[in-house]
PDB file of C-alpha atoms and ligand atoms in Angstrom:
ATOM      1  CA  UNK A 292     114.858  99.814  99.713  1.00 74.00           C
ATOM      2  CA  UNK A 293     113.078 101.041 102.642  1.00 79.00           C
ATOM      3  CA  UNK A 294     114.559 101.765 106.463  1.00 85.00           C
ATOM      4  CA  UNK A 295     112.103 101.007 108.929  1.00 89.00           C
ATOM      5  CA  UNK A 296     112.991 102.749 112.479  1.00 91.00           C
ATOM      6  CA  UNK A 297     110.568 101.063 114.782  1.00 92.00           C
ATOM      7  CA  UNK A 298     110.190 103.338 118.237  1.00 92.00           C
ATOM      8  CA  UNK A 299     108.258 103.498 121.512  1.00 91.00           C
ATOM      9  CA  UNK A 300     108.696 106.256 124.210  1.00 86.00           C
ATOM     10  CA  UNK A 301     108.364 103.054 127.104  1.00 86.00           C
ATOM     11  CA  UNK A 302     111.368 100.826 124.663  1.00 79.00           C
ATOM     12  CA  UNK A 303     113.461 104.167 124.472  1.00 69.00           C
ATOM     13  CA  UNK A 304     116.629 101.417 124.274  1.00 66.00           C
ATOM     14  CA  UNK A 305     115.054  99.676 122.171  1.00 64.00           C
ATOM     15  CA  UNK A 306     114.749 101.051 118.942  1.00 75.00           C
ATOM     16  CA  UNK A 307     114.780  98.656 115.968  1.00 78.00           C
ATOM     17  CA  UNK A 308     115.951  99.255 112.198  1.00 79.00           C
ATOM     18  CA  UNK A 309     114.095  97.302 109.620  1.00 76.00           C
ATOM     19  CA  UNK A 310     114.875  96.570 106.302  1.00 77.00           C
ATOM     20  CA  UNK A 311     111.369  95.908 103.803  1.00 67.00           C
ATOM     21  CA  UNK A 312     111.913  92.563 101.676  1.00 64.00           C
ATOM     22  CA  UNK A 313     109.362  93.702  99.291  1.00 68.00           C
ATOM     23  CA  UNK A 314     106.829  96.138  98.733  1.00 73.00           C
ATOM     24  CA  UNK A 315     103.744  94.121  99.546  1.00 82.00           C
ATOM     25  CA  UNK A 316     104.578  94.252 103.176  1.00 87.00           C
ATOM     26  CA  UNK A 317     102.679  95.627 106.044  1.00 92.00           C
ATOM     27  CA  UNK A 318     104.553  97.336 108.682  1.00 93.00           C
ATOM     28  CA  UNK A 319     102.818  94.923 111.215  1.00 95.00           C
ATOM     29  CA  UNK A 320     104.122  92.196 108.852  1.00 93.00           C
ATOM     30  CA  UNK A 321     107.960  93.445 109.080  1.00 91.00           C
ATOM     31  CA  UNK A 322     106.836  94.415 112.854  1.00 92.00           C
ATOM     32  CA  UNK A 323     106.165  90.675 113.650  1.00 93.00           C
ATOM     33  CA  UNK A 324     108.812  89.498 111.343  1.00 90.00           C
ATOM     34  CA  UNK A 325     111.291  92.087 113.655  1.00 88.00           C
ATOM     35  CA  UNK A 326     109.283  90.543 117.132  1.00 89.00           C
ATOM     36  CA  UNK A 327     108.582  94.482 117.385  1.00 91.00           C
ATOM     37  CA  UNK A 328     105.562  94.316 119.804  1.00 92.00           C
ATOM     38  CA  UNK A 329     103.534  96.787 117.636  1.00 94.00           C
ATOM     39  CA  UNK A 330      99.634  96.341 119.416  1.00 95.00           C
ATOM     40  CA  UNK A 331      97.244  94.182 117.252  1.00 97.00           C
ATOM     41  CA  UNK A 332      94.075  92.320 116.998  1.00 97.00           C
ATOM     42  CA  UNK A 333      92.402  91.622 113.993  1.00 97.00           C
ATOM     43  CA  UNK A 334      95.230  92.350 111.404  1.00 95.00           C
ATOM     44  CA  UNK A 335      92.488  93.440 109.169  1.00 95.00           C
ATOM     45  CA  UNK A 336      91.814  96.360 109.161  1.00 95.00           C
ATOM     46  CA  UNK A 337      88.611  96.479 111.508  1.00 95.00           C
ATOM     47  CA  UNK A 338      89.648  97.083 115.298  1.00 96.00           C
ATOM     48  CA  UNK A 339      92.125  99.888 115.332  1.00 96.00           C
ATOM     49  CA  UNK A 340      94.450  98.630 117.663  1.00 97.00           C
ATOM     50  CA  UNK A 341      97.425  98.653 115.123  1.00 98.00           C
ATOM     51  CA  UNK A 342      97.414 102.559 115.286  1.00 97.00           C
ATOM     52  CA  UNK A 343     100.794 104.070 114.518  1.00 97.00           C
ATOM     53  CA  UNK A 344     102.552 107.677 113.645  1.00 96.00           C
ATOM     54  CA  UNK A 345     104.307 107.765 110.595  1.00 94.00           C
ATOM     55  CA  UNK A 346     106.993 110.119 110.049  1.00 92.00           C
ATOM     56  CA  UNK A 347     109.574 110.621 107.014  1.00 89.00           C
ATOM     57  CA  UNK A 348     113.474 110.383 107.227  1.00 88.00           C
ATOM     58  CA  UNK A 349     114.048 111.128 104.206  1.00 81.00           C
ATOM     59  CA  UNK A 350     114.852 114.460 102.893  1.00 77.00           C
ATOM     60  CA  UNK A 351     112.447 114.227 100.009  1.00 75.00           C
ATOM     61  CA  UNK A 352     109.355 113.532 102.449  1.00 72.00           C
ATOM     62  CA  UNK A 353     106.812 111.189 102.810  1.00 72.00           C
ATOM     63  CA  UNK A 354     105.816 109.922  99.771  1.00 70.00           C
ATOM     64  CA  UNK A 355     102.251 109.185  99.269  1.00 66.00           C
ATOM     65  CA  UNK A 356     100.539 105.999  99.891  1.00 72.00           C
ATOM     66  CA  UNK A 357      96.970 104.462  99.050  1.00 80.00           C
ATOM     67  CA  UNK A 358      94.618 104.614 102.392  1.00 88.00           C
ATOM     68  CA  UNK A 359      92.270 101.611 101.996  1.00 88.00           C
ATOM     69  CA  UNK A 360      88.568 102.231 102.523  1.00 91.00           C
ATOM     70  CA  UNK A 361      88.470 100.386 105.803  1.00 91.00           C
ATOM     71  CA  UNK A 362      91.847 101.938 106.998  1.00 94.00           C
ATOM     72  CA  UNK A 363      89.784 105.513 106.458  1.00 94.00           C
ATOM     73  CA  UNK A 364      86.691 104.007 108.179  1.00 95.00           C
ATOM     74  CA  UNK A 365      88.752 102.833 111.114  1.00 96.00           C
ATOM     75  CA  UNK A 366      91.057 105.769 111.507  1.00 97.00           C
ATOM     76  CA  UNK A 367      88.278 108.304 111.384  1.00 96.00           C
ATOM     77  CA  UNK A 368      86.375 105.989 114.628  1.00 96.00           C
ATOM     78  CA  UNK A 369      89.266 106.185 116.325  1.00 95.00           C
ATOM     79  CA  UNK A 370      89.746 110.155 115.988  1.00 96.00           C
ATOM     80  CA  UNK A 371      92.961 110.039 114.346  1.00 96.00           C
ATOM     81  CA  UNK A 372      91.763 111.188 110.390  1.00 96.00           C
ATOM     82  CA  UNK A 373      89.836 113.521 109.595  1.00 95.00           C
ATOM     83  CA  UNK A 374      87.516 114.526 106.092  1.00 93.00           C
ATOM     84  CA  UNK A 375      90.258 117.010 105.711  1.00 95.00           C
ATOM     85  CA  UNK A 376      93.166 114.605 105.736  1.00 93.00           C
ATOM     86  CA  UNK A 377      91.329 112.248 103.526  1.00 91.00           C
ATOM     87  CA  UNK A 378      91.204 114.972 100.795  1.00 91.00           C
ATOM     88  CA  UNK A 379      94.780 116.095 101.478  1.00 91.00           C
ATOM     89  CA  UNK A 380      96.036 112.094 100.788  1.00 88.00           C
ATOM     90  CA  UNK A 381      93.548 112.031  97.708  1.00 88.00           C
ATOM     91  CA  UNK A 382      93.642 114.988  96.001  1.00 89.00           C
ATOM     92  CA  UNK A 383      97.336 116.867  96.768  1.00 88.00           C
ATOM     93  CA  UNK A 384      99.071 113.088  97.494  1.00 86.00           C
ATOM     94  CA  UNK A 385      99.845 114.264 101.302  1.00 88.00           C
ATOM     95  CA  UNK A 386      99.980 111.013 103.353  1.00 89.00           C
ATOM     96  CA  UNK A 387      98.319 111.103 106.575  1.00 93.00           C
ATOM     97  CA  UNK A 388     100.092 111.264 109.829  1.00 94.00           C
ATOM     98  CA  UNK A 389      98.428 108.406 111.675  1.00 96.00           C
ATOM     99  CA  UNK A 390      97.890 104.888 109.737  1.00 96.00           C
ATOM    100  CA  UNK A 391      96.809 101.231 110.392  1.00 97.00           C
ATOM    101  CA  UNK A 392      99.888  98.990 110.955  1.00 96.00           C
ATOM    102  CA  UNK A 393      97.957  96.227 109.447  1.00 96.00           C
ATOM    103  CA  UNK A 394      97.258  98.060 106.316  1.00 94.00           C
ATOM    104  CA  UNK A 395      99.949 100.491 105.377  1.00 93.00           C
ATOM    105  CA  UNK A 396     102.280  98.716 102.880  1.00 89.00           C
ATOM    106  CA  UNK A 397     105.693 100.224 102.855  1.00 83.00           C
ATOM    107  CA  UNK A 398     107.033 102.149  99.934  1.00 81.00           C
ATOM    108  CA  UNK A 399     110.387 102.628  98.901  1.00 82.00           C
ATOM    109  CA  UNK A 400     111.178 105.467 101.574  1.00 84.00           C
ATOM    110  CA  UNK A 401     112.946 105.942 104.728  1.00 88.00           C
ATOM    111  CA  UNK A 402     110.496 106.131 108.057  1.00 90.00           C
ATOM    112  CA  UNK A 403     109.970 106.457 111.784  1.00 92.00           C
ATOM    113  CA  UNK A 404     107.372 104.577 112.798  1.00 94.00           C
ATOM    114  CA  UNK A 405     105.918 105.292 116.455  1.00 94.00           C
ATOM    115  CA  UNK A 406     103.919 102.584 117.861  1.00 93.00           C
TER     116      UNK A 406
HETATM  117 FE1  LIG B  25      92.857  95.588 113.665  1.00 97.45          FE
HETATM  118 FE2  LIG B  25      94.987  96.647 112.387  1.00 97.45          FE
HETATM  119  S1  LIG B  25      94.920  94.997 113.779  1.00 97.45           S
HETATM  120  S2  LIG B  25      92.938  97.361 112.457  1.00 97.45           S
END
């Protein structure tokens, strides 16, 4: 089971805990699901908009997860990945800081997600 803690510095009361149903779900799918207003356009992978920090709160760490090709694409325009990080999340199974909302599919892990 996954926790979800949903937070933005301008909701500082308004921190949400979310609980994954499954692990085929995007966080901007749980986000919406939650009425968290997580910032999104195309829900595809192709804008950036959906940007969000990802942070463990669980004591073993972050566990890895797959960064689709687009979700690289998109995260290097946007400044927040660079060749560096790709090779960290690909070759030693360190998961980037920064993801897509709209693409990362939650794991079975406890997380802070900043939007
Ligand atoms: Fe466009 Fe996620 S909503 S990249």
């Amino acid at each position: 089971m996954a926790n979800i803690t949903f937070s933005n510095p301008n909701y500082r009361d308004k921190t949400v805990y979310a609980v994954a149903g499954s692990h085929t779900e995007t966080i901007l799918s749980i986000a919406r699901e939650y009425k968290i207003p997580i910032e999104f356009n195309c829900g595809d992978g192709e804008c950036g908009t959906c940007v969000i920090k990802v942070s463990s709160l669980d004591e073993k760490g972050r566990m890895s997860s797959f960064l689709t090709d687009k979700e690289k694409v998109v995260l290097k325009q946007v400044g927040k990945l660079t060749a560096e990080d790709i090779e960290k999340a690909e070759v030693s199974d360190i998961p980037p800081q920064w993801r897509l909302a709209c693409q990362f599919i939650v794991r079975d892990e406890d997380i802070l997600v900043e939007y």
